[in-house]
Short mmCIF file of C-alpha atoms and ligand atoms in Angstrom, two decimals:
data_model
loop_
_atom_site.label_atom_id
_atom_site.label_comp_id
_atom_site.label_asym_id
_atom_site.label_seq_id
_atom_site.Cartn_x
_atom_site.Cartn_y
_atom_site.Cartn_z
CA MET D 1 22.49 9.50 -14.50
CA SER D 2 22.15 6.46 -16.73
CA THR D 3 24.02 2.95 -17.00
CA ASP D 4 26.52 2.81 -18.91
CA SER D 5 26.53 -1.61 -18.95
CA THR D 6 27.24 -4.26 -21.07
CA GLU D 7 25.98 -6.58 -18.22
CA LYS D 8 26.15 -9.78 -19.08
CA THR D 9 24.34 -11.15 -15.06
CA PRO D 10 20.50 -12.62 -15.20
CA ARG D 11 18.56 -9.84 -14.67
CA THR D 12 15.83 -11.50 -12.24
CA ALA D 13 14.99 -14.76 -10.49
CA ALA D 14 13.24 -16.95 -12.96
CA ASP D 15 16.44 -15.81 -14.81
CA GLY D 16 18.98 -17.12 -12.62
CA ALA D 17 17.07 -20.30 -12.21
CA ALA D 18 15.77 -20.57 -15.78
CA GLY D 19 18.80 -19.43 -18.29
CA THR D 20 17.86 -16.63 -20.44
CA SER D 21 14.41 -15.68 -21.26
CA GLU D 22 12.37 -12.25 -22.09
CA ARG D 23 13.91 -10.02 -19.06
CA MET D 24 17.48 -10.56 -19.65
CA LYS D 25 17.90 -10.15 -23.58
CA ASP D 26 15.56 -6.84 -23.10
CA LEU D 27 18.31 -5.81 -19.93
CA ALA D 28 21.25 -6.90 -21.47
CA SER D 29 20.54 -4.00 -24.55
CA ARG D 30 19.54 -1.52 -22.24
CA GLY D 31 22.09 0.64 -22.35
CA ASP D 32 24.50 -0.78 -24.82
CA SER D 33 25.62 1.63 -27.65
CA ARG D 34 26.41 4.29 -25.10
CA SER D 35 29.09 1.93 -22.54
CA GLN D 36 32.42 3.62 -22.74
CA ARG D 37 33.30 1.07 -20.00
CA PRO D 38 37.09 -0.09 -19.83
CA ASP D 39 36.77 -3.79 -20.45
CA ASN D 40 40.75 -4.92 -20.28
CA ALA D 41 42.26 -6.93 -18.03
CA ALA D 42 44.21 -4.83 -16.21
CA PHE D 43 41.49 -2.33 -15.33
CA ARG D 44 39.41 -5.82 -14.00
CA GLU D 45 42.03 -6.62 -11.64
CA PHE D 46 42.58 -2.43 -10.56
CA ILE D 47 38.95 -2.45 -9.94
CA ALA D 48 38.26 -5.28 -7.87
CA SER D 49 41.08 -5.04 -5.42
CA GLY D 50 41.74 -2.37 -2.34
CA TRP D 51 37.56 -2.60 -0.89
CA ASP D 52 37.25 -3.07 2.47
CA GLU D 53 35.43 -6.21 3.04
CA THR D 54 34.32 -6.10 6.34
CA VAL D 55 30.55 -7.32 7.10
CA PRO D 56 28.80 -5.60 9.41
CA ASP D 57 26.23 -7.08 11.81
CA ALA D 58 23.04 -7.94 10.82
CA GLU D 59 19.71 -7.00 12.70
CA ARG D 60 16.91 -9.68 13.14
CA ARG D 61 13.54 -7.24 12.29
CA GLU D 62 11.23 -6.66 14.13
CA SER D 63 9.13 -8.51 11.69
CA ALA D 64 10.87 -12.00 12.44
CA ASP D 65 8.76 -12.60 15.65
CA PHE D 66 5.70 -12.29 13.88
CA THR D 67 5.73 -13.51 10.70
CA PRO D 68 5.96 -17.17 11.33
CA ALA D 69 2.72 -17.68 13.07
CA ARG D 70 1.43 -16.15 9.96
CA ARG D 71 2.99 -18.58 7.71
CA ASP D 72 1.38 -21.64 9.90
CA ALA D 73 -2.05 -19.99 9.59
CA LEU D 74 -1.24 -20.28 5.60
CA VAL D 75 -0.45 -23.31 5.76
CA SER D 76 -3.02 -24.79 8.44
CA ARG D 77 -5.36 -22.81 5.88
CA LEU D 78 -3.56 -24.31 2.34
CA PRO D 79 -2.04 -27.58 2.96
CA ALA D 80 -0.32 -29.89 0.80
CA ALA D 81 1.07 -27.49 -0.66
CA ARG D 82 4.72 -25.75 -1.92
CA LEU D 83 3.26 -21.69 -1.85
CA VAL D 84 5.58 -19.87 -4.45
CA LEU D 85 5.42 -16.14 -3.04
CA PRO D 86 7.82 -13.41 -5.61
CA ALA D 87 7.65 -10.15 -4.35
CA GLY D 88 7.34 -8.74 -7.38
CA VAL D 89 9.44 -6.75 -10.28
CA LEU D 90 10.94 -3.71 -11.10
CA LYS D 91 8.39 -2.08 -13.67
CA VAL D 92 10.85 0.30 -17.02
CA ARG D 93 9.64 3.68 -16.94
CA SER D 94 11.73 4.30 -20.16
CA ASN D 95 14.99 2.56 -21.23
CA ASP D 96 17.04 1.98 -18.31
CA THR D 97 15.40 3.97 -15.57
CA ASP D 98 12.62 1.84 -12.95
CA TYR D 99 9.61 3.03 -10.97
CA PRO D 100 10.72 2.61 -7.26
CA PHE D 101 9.88 -0.64 -6.33
CA ARG D 102 7.61 -1.99 -3.93
CA PRO D 103 7.18 -5.26 -3.19
CA ASP D 104 3.53 -7.34 -3.49
CA THR D 105 1.36 -6.61 0.02
CA ALA D 106 0.99 -10.86 0.97
CA PHE D 107 5.07 -11.54 0.29
CA ALA D 108 5.98 -8.17 2.68
CA TYR D 109 3.39 -9.74 5.64
CA TYR D 110 4.54 -13.48 5.00
CA SER D 111 8.36 -13.01 4.82
CA GLY D 112 8.77 -9.67 7.22
CA LEU D 113 10.29 -7.28 4.46
CA GLY D 114 9.74 -3.66 3.36
CA THR D 115 10.76 -0.81 1.39
CA ASP D 116 12.03 -1.37 -1.72
CA GLU D 117 12.89 -5.04 -0.83
CA GLU D 118 13.64 -6.42 -3.06
CA PRO D 119 12.39 -6.96 -6.26
CA ASP D 120 12.48 -10.98 -8.63
CA SER D 121 12.84 -12.32 -4.44
CA VAL D 122 10.81 -15.69 -3.83
CA LEU D 123 9.47 -16.08 -0.76
CA VAL D 124 8.20 -20.49 -0.20
CA VAL D 125 6.23 -21.63 2.40
CA GLU D 126 5.64 -24.77 2.59
CA PRO D 127 4.32 -27.66 4.97
CA SER D 128 7.10 -28.80 7.74
CA ALA D 129 8.36 -32.19 7.50
CA GLU D 130 7.85 -32.78 11.16
CA ASP D 131 4.17 -31.35 11.44
CA PRO D 132 2.40 -30.84 8.78
CA SER D 133 0.25 -27.87 11.31
CA ARG D 134 3.52 -25.65 10.70
CA ALA D 135 6.03 -23.69 7.95
CA GLU D 136 9.31 -24.04 6.92
CA ALA D 137 9.95 -20.78 4.97
CA THR D 138 12.83 -20.44 2.38
CA TYR D 139 13.78 -16.92 1.25
CA PHE D 140 15.43 -17.22 -1.95
CA PHE D 141 17.07 -13.64 -3.42
CA ARG D 142 20.26 -12.83 -5.59
CA PRO D 143 23.08 -11.67 -1.87
CA ARG D 144 25.43 -9.39 -2.56
CA ALA D 145 28.38 -10.68 -6.01
CA GLY D 146 31.92 -10.04 -4.61
CA PHE D 147 34.38 -7.18 -5.07
CA ASP D 148 35.91 -9.80 -8.07
CA THR D 149 32.84 -10.24 -10.14
CA SER D 150 31.62 -7.55 -13.29
CA GLU D 151 28.76 -7.53 -11.22
CA PHE D 152 30.14 -5.04 -8.81
CA TYR D 153 30.43 -2.60 -11.24
CA ALA D 154 29.33 -3.35 -14.10
CA ASP D 155 24.89 -4.18 -13.21
CA SER D 156 23.14 -1.31 -13.06
CA ARG D 157 20.41 -4.12 -11.08
CA TYR D 158 22.22 -5.48 -8.64
CA GLY D 159 25.53 -3.45 -8.36
CA GLU D 160 26.83 -2.44 -5.19
CA MET D 161 28.42 0.76 -7.27
CA TRP D 162 24.06 1.91 -9.30
CA VAL D 163 22.66 0.02 -6.46
CA GLY D 164 24.37 0.78 -2.55
CA ARG D 165 25.34 -2.51 -0.39
CA ARG D 166 23.51 -5.20 -0.88
CA PRO D 167 23.02 -8.19 1.80
CA THR D 168 25.11 -11.67 2.44
CA VAL D 169 22.99 -14.99 2.39
CA ALA D 170 23.94 -15.05 6.06
CA GLU D 171 23.05 -11.45 6.74
CA ALA D 172 19.19 -12.01 4.54
CA ALA D 173 18.79 -14.49 7.14
CA GLN D 174 19.36 -13.02 10.69
CA ARG D 175 17.27 -10.89 9.68
CA LEU D 176 14.18 -12.27 8.77
CA GLY D 177 14.89 -15.56 11.16
CA ILE D 178 14.51 -18.09 8.26
CA GLU D 179 16.43 -20.08 5.71
CA VAL D 180 17.95 -18.03 2.66
CA ARG D 181 19.28 -19.26 -0.68
CA HIS D 182 21.01 -17.85 -4.15
CA ILE D 183 18.15 -17.22 -6.69
CA ASP D 184 20.03 -19.95 -8.48
CA GLU D 185 18.28 -22.54 -6.46
CA LEU D 186 14.74 -22.00 -6.78
CA ARG D 187 13.69 -24.36 -9.54
CA ASP D 188 14.98 -26.84 -7.47
CA HIS D 189 13.77 -26.02 -4.50
CA LEU D 190 10.04 -25.74 -5.82
CA ALA D 191 10.55 -28.97 -8.20
CA LYS D 192 11.32 -31.47 -5.23
CA ASP D 193 8.46 -33.97 -4.29
CA VAL D 194 5.82 -32.22 -5.75
CA GLY D 195 3.17 -34.31 -6.74
CA ALA D 196 0.83 -36.19 -5.57
CA GLN D 197 1.03 -35.64 -1.66
CA LEU D 198 2.09 -31.91 -2.89
CA SER D 199 0.90 -29.33 -4.81
CA LEU D 200 2.96 -25.93 -5.72
CA THR D 201 0.98 -22.71 -5.85
CA VAL D 202 2.34 -19.45 -7.03
CA MET D 203 0.24 -16.01 -5.94
CA PRO D 204 -0.90 -14.69 -8.88
CA GLY D 205 0.18 -11.77 -11.44
CA VAL D 206 3.14 -10.50 -9.33
CA ASP D 207 6.34 -11.86 -11.36
CA GLN D 208 4.61 -13.33 -14.54
CA THR D 209 8.95 -14.81 -14.82
CA VAL D 210 7.85 -16.85 -12.22
CA GLU D 211 4.74 -17.89 -12.46
CA ALA D 212 5.64 -19.90 -15.42
CA MET D 213 8.28 -21.49 -13.77
CA VAL D 214 5.31 -22.94 -11.74
CA GLU D 215 3.12 -24.09 -14.11
CA GLU D 216 5.66 -26.07 -16.26
CA ILE D 217 6.74 -27.90 -12.83
CA ARG D 218 2.85 -28.02 -12.52
CA ALA D 219 2.92 -29.93 -15.87
CA GLN D 220 5.88 -32.01 -15.50
CA ASN D 221 5.32 -33.35 -12.41
CA GLY D 222 1.42 -34.18 -13.28
CA LEU D 223 -0.81 -31.64 -11.58
CA PRO D 224 -3.30 -30.24 -13.76
CA GLY D 225 -3.59 -26.69 -15.64
CA GLY D 226 -6.48 -25.07 -16.12
CA ASP D 227 -9.37 -24.07 -13.78
CA GLU D 228 -8.17 -26.21 -11.56
CA ALA D 229 -4.70 -24.59 -10.72
CA GLU D 230 -6.69 -21.23 -11.96
CA GLY D 231 -8.44 -21.84 -8.63
CA GLU D 232 -5.10 -22.69 -6.16
CA LYS D 233 -4.20 -19.59 -7.52
CA SER D 234 -7.19 -17.97 -6.20
CA ALA D 235 -7.39 -19.28 -2.66
CA LEU D 236 -3.73 -18.34 -2.39
CA LYS D 237 -4.28 -15.36 -3.08
CA GLU D 238 -8.26 -14.76 -0.91
CA ALA D 239 -6.30 -16.53 1.66
CA ALA D 240 -3.59 -13.62 2.29
CA SER D 241 -5.77 -10.77 2.01
CA GLU D 242 -8.04 -12.66 4.60
CA ALA D 243 -5.01 -13.42 6.75
CA ARG D 244 -4.98 -9.49 7.40
CA LEU D 245 -8.47 -8.94 8.19
CA VAL D 246 -7.57 -8.76 12.47
CA LYS D 247 -3.88 -7.27 12.67
CA ASP D 248 -1.84 -8.58 14.41
CA ALA D 249 0.44 -6.52 17.95
CA TYR D 250 3.36 -5.74 15.74
CA GLU D 251 0.61 -4.85 12.68
CA VAL D 252 -1.13 -2.27 15.03
CA ARG D 253 2.19 -0.60 16.17
CA GLN D 254 3.15 -0.30 12.42
CA MET D 255 -0.52 1.17 11.79
CA ARG D 256 0.18 3.89 14.88
CA GLU D 257 3.07 5.19 13.48
CA ALA D 258 1.77 5.26 10.13
CA VAL D 259 -0.82 7.39 11.50
CA ALA D 260 1.49 9.75 13.86
CA ALA D 261 3.36 10.18 9.89
CA THR D 262 0.51 11.63 8.81
CA LEU D 263 -0.34 13.74 10.72
CA ARG D 264 3.33 15.41 10.92
CA GLY D 265 2.44 15.62 7.26
CA PHE D 266 -1.01 17.27 7.92
CA GLU D 267 0.62 19.78 10.24
CA ASP D 268 3.45 20.43 7.77
CA VAL D 269 0.66 21.14 5.53
CA VAL D 270 -1.31 23.29 7.14
CA ARG D 271 1.89 25.24 8.27
CA ARG D 272 2.28 26.44 4.72
CA LEU D 273 -1.13 26.27 3.77
CA PRO D 274 -0.12 30.26 3.25
CA GLU D 275 2.61 29.37 0.55
CA ALA D 276 0.17 27.27 -1.53
CA VAL D 277 -2.45 30.27 -1.59
CA GLY D 278 -0.03 31.89 -3.11
CA HIS D 279 0.76 30.05 -6.31
CA PRO D 280 -0.82 29.62 -9.70
CA ARG D 281 -0.69 25.64 -8.99
CA GLY D 282 -1.15 25.62 -4.72
CA GLU D 283 -2.60 21.58 -5.02
CA ARG D 284 1.12 20.70 -6.26
CA VAL D 285 2.45 23.00 -3.12
CA ILE D 286 -0.05 20.61 -0.43
CA GLU D 287 1.14 17.71 -2.43
CA GLY D 288 4.92 18.59 -2.27
CA VAL D 289 4.75 19.33 1.20
CA PHE D 290 3.40 16.01 2.08
CA ALA D 291 5.54 14.19 0.14
CA ALA D 292 8.17 15.72 1.79
CA THR D 293 7.23 14.41 4.95
CA ALA D 294 6.47 10.68 3.70
CA ARG D 295 9.54 10.63 1.85
CA ALA D 296 11.41 12.22 5.02
CA ASP D 297 9.73 10.19 7.54
CA GLY D 298 8.86 7.30 6.04
CA ASN D 299 8.85 5.00 2.47
CA GLY D 300 6.34 7.53 0.99
CA VAL D 301 2.89 8.21 0.65
CA GLY D 302 0.38 5.10 0.77
CA TYR D 303 -1.05 6.56 -2.08
CA ASP D 304 -1.26 9.30 -4.31
CA THR D 305 -2.34 12.55 -3.07
CA ILE D 306 -5.51 14.03 -2.92
CA ALA D 307 -4.88 17.75 -3.31
CA ALA D 308 -8.43 19.35 -3.62
CA ALA D 309 -9.94 22.39 -3.39
CA GLY D 310 -13.02 24.20 -4.53
CA ASP D 311 -15.00 21.68 -6.89
CA HIS D 312 -12.01 19.63 -7.49
CA ALA D 313 -13.30 17.85 -3.84
CA CYS D 314 -15.90 17.28 -6.08
CA THR D 315 -13.86 14.84 -7.54
CA LEU D 316 -13.29 11.76 -5.69
CA HIS D 317 -10.21 10.83 -6.75
CA TRP D 318 -8.66 14.53 -7.68
CA THR D 319 -5.01 13.49 -7.61
CA ARG D 320 -4.30 15.61 -11.37
CA ASN D 321 -3.90 18.37 -8.03
CA ASN D 322 -3.27 21.39 -11.15
CA GLY D 323 -5.61 23.75 -9.23
CA ALA D 324 -4.99 26.97 -7.34
CA VAL D 325 -6.28 27.57 -4.02
CA ARG D 326 -7.89 30.67 -3.15
CA PRO D 327 -9.20 32.15 0.49
CA ASP D 328 -12.58 31.43 0.18
CA GLU D 329 -12.32 27.78 -0.24
CA LEU D 330 -12.89 24.30 1.48
CA VAL D 331 -9.37 22.08 0.98
CA LEU D 332 -9.88 18.83 1.01
CA ILE D 333 -6.45 16.63 1.58
CA ASP D 334 -6.65 13.03 1.93
CA ALA D 335 -2.64 12.07 1.76
CA GLY D 336 -1.68 8.95 3.86
CA VAL D 337 2.33 7.80 5.07
CA GLU D 338 3.39 4.46 4.43
CA ILE D 339 6.21 3.56 6.68
CA ASP D 340 9.67 1.52 5.67
CA SER D 341 7.64 -1.51 6.99
CA LEU D 342 4.96 -0.46 4.12
CA TYR D 343 1.65 -0.37 6.27
CA THR D 344 0.19 3.78 4.90
CA ALA D 345 -2.92 5.73 7.62
CA ASP D 346 -5.58 7.06 5.02
CA ILE D 347 -6.86 10.47 6.24
CA THR D 348 -9.10 12.84 4.99
CA ARG D 349 -9.88 16.29 6.65
CA THR D 350 -11.07 19.58 4.93
CA LEU D 351 -9.57 22.06 5.83
CA PRO D 352 -11.14 26.22 5.43
CA VAL D 353 -8.25 27.77 3.21
CA SER D 354 -8.32 31.37 5.19
CA GLY D 355 -8.80 29.37 9.00
CA THR D 356 -12.42 29.74 9.63
CA PHE D 357 -15.28 28.00 8.28
CA SER D 358 -17.72 29.71 5.84
CA PRO D 359 -21.82 29.42 7.21
CA VAL D 360 -22.84 27.79 4.67
CA GLN D 361 -19.38 25.49 4.65
CA ARG D 362 -19.50 24.37 8.15
CA LYS D 363 -23.28 23.58 7.62
CA VAL D 364 -22.05 21.18 5.13
CA TYR D 365 -18.83 20.30 7.15
CA ASP D 366 -21.29 19.45 10.21
CA ALA D 367 -23.76 17.25 8.04
CA VAL D 368 -21.18 15.19 7.53
CA LEU D 369 -19.23 14.85 10.51
CA ASP D 370 -22.82 14.05 12.24
CA ALA D 371 -22.09 11.20 9.74
CA ALA D 372 -19.05 9.88 11.04
CA ASP D 373 -19.56 10.30 14.51
CA ALA D 374 -23.11 8.19 13.48
CA ALA D 375 -20.76 5.70 12.44
CA PHE D 376 -18.55 5.97 15.12
CA ALA D 377 -21.05 5.82 17.62
CA VAL D 378 -21.73 1.88 16.42
CA ALA D 379 -18.25 0.68 16.13
CA ARG D 380 -17.69 -1.55 18.45
CA PRO D 381 -17.21 -5.98 18.05
CA GLY D 382 -20.57 -7.41 17.11
CA LEU D 383 -21.81 -4.92 14.41
CA LEU D 384 -21.04 -6.18 11.02
CA PHE D 385 -18.48 -3.92 8.59
CA ARG D 386 -21.60 -2.87 6.22
CA ASP D 387 -23.96 -1.31 8.76
CA LEU D 388 -21.11 1.55 9.76
CA HIS D 389 -21.95 2.40 6.21
CA THR D 390 -25.84 2.47 7.05
CA ALA D 391 -24.77 4.81 10.31
CA ALA D 392 -23.54 7.07 8.50
CA MET D 393 -25.72 6.87 5.39
CA GLU D 394 -29.12 7.85 7.77
CA VAL D 395 -27.54 10.95 8.62
CA LEU D 396 -26.17 12.66 5.26
CA ALA D 397 -30.21 11.56 4.04
CA ALA D 398 -31.55 13.24 7.28
CA ARG D 399 -30.06 16.28 6.32
CA LEU D 400 -30.20 16.28 3.37
CA GLU D 401 -34.51 15.54 3.82
CA GLU D 402 -34.12 18.67 5.79
CA TRP D 403 -32.32 20.62 2.99
CA GLY D 404 -34.55 19.96 0.69
CA LEU D 405 -33.15 18.23 -1.27
CA LEU D 406 -34.62 15.14 -2.06
CA PRO D 407 -36.98 14.27 -4.30
CA GLY D 408 -38.81 12.22 -1.25
CA THR D 409 -38.72 11.83 2.25
CA ALA D 410 -35.42 10.03 3.94
CA GLU D 411 -36.63 7.54 5.04
CA GLU D 412 -37.99 6.68 1.25
CA SER D 413 -34.55 7.59 0.12
CA LEU D 414 -32.80 5.05 1.76
CA ALA D 415 -34.81 2.07 1.29
CA PRO D 416 -33.05 -0.42 -1.83
CA GLU D 417 -35.52 1.02 -4.65
CA GLY D 418 -34.50 5.40 -3.11
CA GLN D 419 -31.15 5.71 -2.63
CA TRP D 420 -30.99 9.64 -3.83
CA HIS D 421 -28.68 10.74 -1.01
CA ARG D 422 -25.82 8.56 -2.71
CA ARG D 423 -26.36 11.27 -5.46
CA TRP D 424 -24.18 13.77 -2.91
CA MET D 425 -21.83 10.58 -0.87
CA PRO D 426 -21.65 8.64 -4.14
CA HIS D 427 -18.22 6.06 -2.11
CA GLY D 428 -18.24 3.75 0.75
CA THR D 429 -18.66 4.52 4.21
CA SER D 430 -15.46 2.63 5.61
CA HIS D 431 -12.22 0.47 3.91
CA HIS D 432 -9.90 -2.42 5.91
CA LEU D 433 -6.22 -0.29 6.28
CA GLY D 434 -2.86 -2.18 6.30
CA MET D 435 -0.07 -2.38 3.92
CA ASP D 436 -2.56 -1.97 0.67
CA VAL D 437 -4.82 1.23 1.56
CA HIS D 438 -7.50 -0.33 0.52
CA ASP D 439 -6.57 -3.48 2.21
CA CYS D 440 -7.80 -7.57 2.71
CA ALA D 441 -9.44 -6.38 -1.28
CA GLN D 442 -9.39 -9.84 -2.85
CA ALA D 443 -11.91 -10.96 1.08
CA ARG D 444 -14.79 -12.55 0.25
CA ARG D 445 -17.90 -10.67 0.85
CA GLU D 446 -18.72 -12.57 3.90
CA MET D 447 -16.09 -12.10 5.43
CA TYR D 448 -15.18 -8.30 4.50
CA LEU D 449 -19.11 -6.47 3.77
CA ASP D 450 -21.08 -9.02 5.66
CA ALA D 451 -18.82 -9.60 8.42
CA GLU D 452 -19.14 -8.83 12.14
CA LEU D 453 -16.30 -6.39 14.26
CA VAL D 454 -13.95 -8.02 15.95
CA PRO D 455 -10.88 -6.73 17.64
CA GLY D 456 -7.59 -6.41 16.26
CA MET D 457 -9.31 -4.85 12.53
CA VAL D 458 -8.79 -1.61 11.05
CA PHE D 459 -10.52 -0.14 8.93
CA THR D 460 -11.36 3.94 7.69
CA ILE D 461 -14.77 5.73 8.29
CA GLU D 462 -15.19 8.20 5.68
CA PRO D 463 -18.44 10.07 4.79
CA GLY D 464 -19.14 13.00 2.11
CA LEU D 465 -21.01 15.34 1.09
CA TYR D 466 -20.49 16.15 -2.86
CA PHE D 467 -21.87 19.32 -4.56
CA LYS D 468 -20.66 19.58 -7.91
CA GLU D 469 -20.14 23.53 -9.08
CA ASN D 470 -22.96 22.51 -12.08
CA ASP D 471 -25.63 20.00 -9.66
CA LEU D 472 -28.40 22.11 -10.87
CA LEU D 473 -29.94 20.28 -7.88
CA VAL D 474 -28.23 22.16 -4.90
CA PRO D 475 -29.40 25.97 -4.26
CA GLU D 476 -26.19 27.93 -5.91
CA GLU D 477 -24.20 28.48 -1.80
CA LEU D 478 -23.67 25.31 -1.98
CA ARG D 479 -22.66 24.11 -5.18
CA GLY D 480 -18.47 23.47 -5.22
CA ILE D 481 -18.25 22.46 -1.64
CA GLY D 482 -16.87 18.42 -1.11
CA VAL D 483 -16.12 17.53 2.73
CA ARG D 484 -14.81 14.57 3.90
CA ILE D 485 -13.13 13.61 7.19
CA GLU D 486 -11.36 10.74 7.51
CA ASP D 487 -10.54 8.65 10.53
CA ASP D 488 -8.47 5.48 10.80
CA VAL D 489 -10.37 3.22 13.63
CA LEU D 490 -9.03 0.14 15.23
CA VAL D 491 -11.84 -1.95 16.81
CA THR D 492 -10.85 -3.62 20.64
CA GLU D 493 -12.38 -5.10 23.00
CA ASP D 494 -15.72 -3.30 23.55
CA GLY D 495 -15.33 -0.54 21.09
CA VAL D 496 -13.20 1.19 18.65
CA GLU D 497 -10.07 3.45 19.05
CA ASN D 498 -9.71 6.78 16.81
CA LEU D 499 -5.92 5.83 15.66
CA SER D 500 -6.24 9.69 14.13
CA ALA D 501 -7.63 11.55 16.29
CA ALA D 502 -5.59 13.92 16.78
CA ALA D 503 -6.21 15.39 14.20
CA PRO D 504 -8.84 17.52 14.49
CA ARG D 505 -11.60 16.67 13.72
CA ARG D 506 -14.76 19.60 14.44
CA ALA D 507 -15.30 22.88 12.61
CA GLU D 508 -14.01 24.64 16.00
CA ASP D 509 -11.33 22.53 16.61
CA ILE D 510 -9.81 22.64 12.97
CA GLU D 511 -9.79 26.65 12.86
CA ALA D 512 -8.79 26.31 16.07
CA TRP D 513 -5.33 24.02 14.91
CA MET D 514 -4.79 26.37 11.86
CA ALA D 515 -4.65 29.41 13.74
CA SER D 516 -1.73 27.88 16.19
CA LEU D 517 -0.09 26.06 13.57
CA GLN D 518 -0.39 28.84 11.70
CA SER D 519 1.33 32.13 13.93
N1 LIG E 1 -7.76 7.27 -0.29
C1 LIG E 1 -7.81 6.57 -1.12
C2 LIG E 1 -9.87 7.01 -0.11
O1 LIG E 1 -10.41 7.57 0.68
O2 LIG E 1 -10.45 5.29 -0.10
MN1 MN E 2 -10.39 5.93 2.59
MN1 MN E 3 -8.14 8.64 2.00
#
């Protein structure tokens, strides 16, 4: 289906407020040459009539109980500033067809919106006039238009005939628990009282049009541009990233749900593994099976699934997934379901396609499992994040020394001037996890790698060993074997909880699990 559109309504948040823009012109021309829609008065009157106008009750979102504290923390960290968090814009795939929309993570975190809500909308957070330590938030979006507008039937971006029913201002306010206004009011709101006492800062890189609007208002009100403006934007980005290092109770619940949905996806993959073996692009079969669960039970996949059989497992981000799945090989599956709130799991299991590990596959598998267990054993509040990696590397270096693969001792390898073991384990052992698979990525080093673990942090433990087919430094029997085991971990008061523990990890448990699901 394609657009039969000569739409003339503004296309974006900023367009609504700023008038003509490149984006509006761009959209106005999408599909013009193909439009055969009638435009006579009788048609316009007829299509506007006879619709049930009942507005259903809107429910307050569970996230609305948690977003106020997040916003209070944000204005405490960045006082005396009006903070602008755009949802982001649709990205054209071709002509009038867009990629699926996923809102910016900071926007979702501070607004409580998820799924594909709501392209071109904007959340504004600022200190409350009565108590500047508290935040006031206003959400700007394009509410549904009436049945008597051409938007209703002719606007492929916003029209209900094209995209389904859209909320009213009152519905959005009920869901989010904050003030909601039409996007056309954004510019006036942003400009009000901006100056020496109140700065205006936008999350960079999300919506160029809103960013340009903010820059213009800053200039008109005597706020500096250049490095100072860039510095304010970076501070906002950093604050939004660091705020998510410790999850609140709602987020932990979301993580549990994402992990549970991901486990269902893995079970489906194991059940249907025989189908993958019989297909010339069996890796795609695996990808498709997981995607079906991700889409049915969640918003989609949290990142592109890695379905990597045999030597492909040694390509760390193998997402092409166009290879065969052979019975004598291992298959590495790294996948996560992103649920509707946008929280994602990130789990890897490496399975023997036949259902049973060969002795050499098992040798590699157990080394990786021991490395993961070593990281689990030290993980507790107070440990430095970076030391999870240290614990895992000590095990892998020792094992590689034992197998005669290192050009020196394990101790020499672990020293900064050695690091030979990293030839076969070139990635990090852990990363924070949440709404982004690599969550909190703009946090400062001292808040991330060099920080102590504290309760509420969620991260992965994911060591691996990868012996490429063309690696002449390892015995032939190891070549083409890649193993990663990845779990999602919550720091508790006195240790950690493995959120993904329900997916078997030990080799014998994997074999039993596969046998039970395939019987
Ligand atoms: N799935 C990407 C990663 O494990 O970091
Ligand atoms: Mn990961
Ligand atoms: Mn992963």
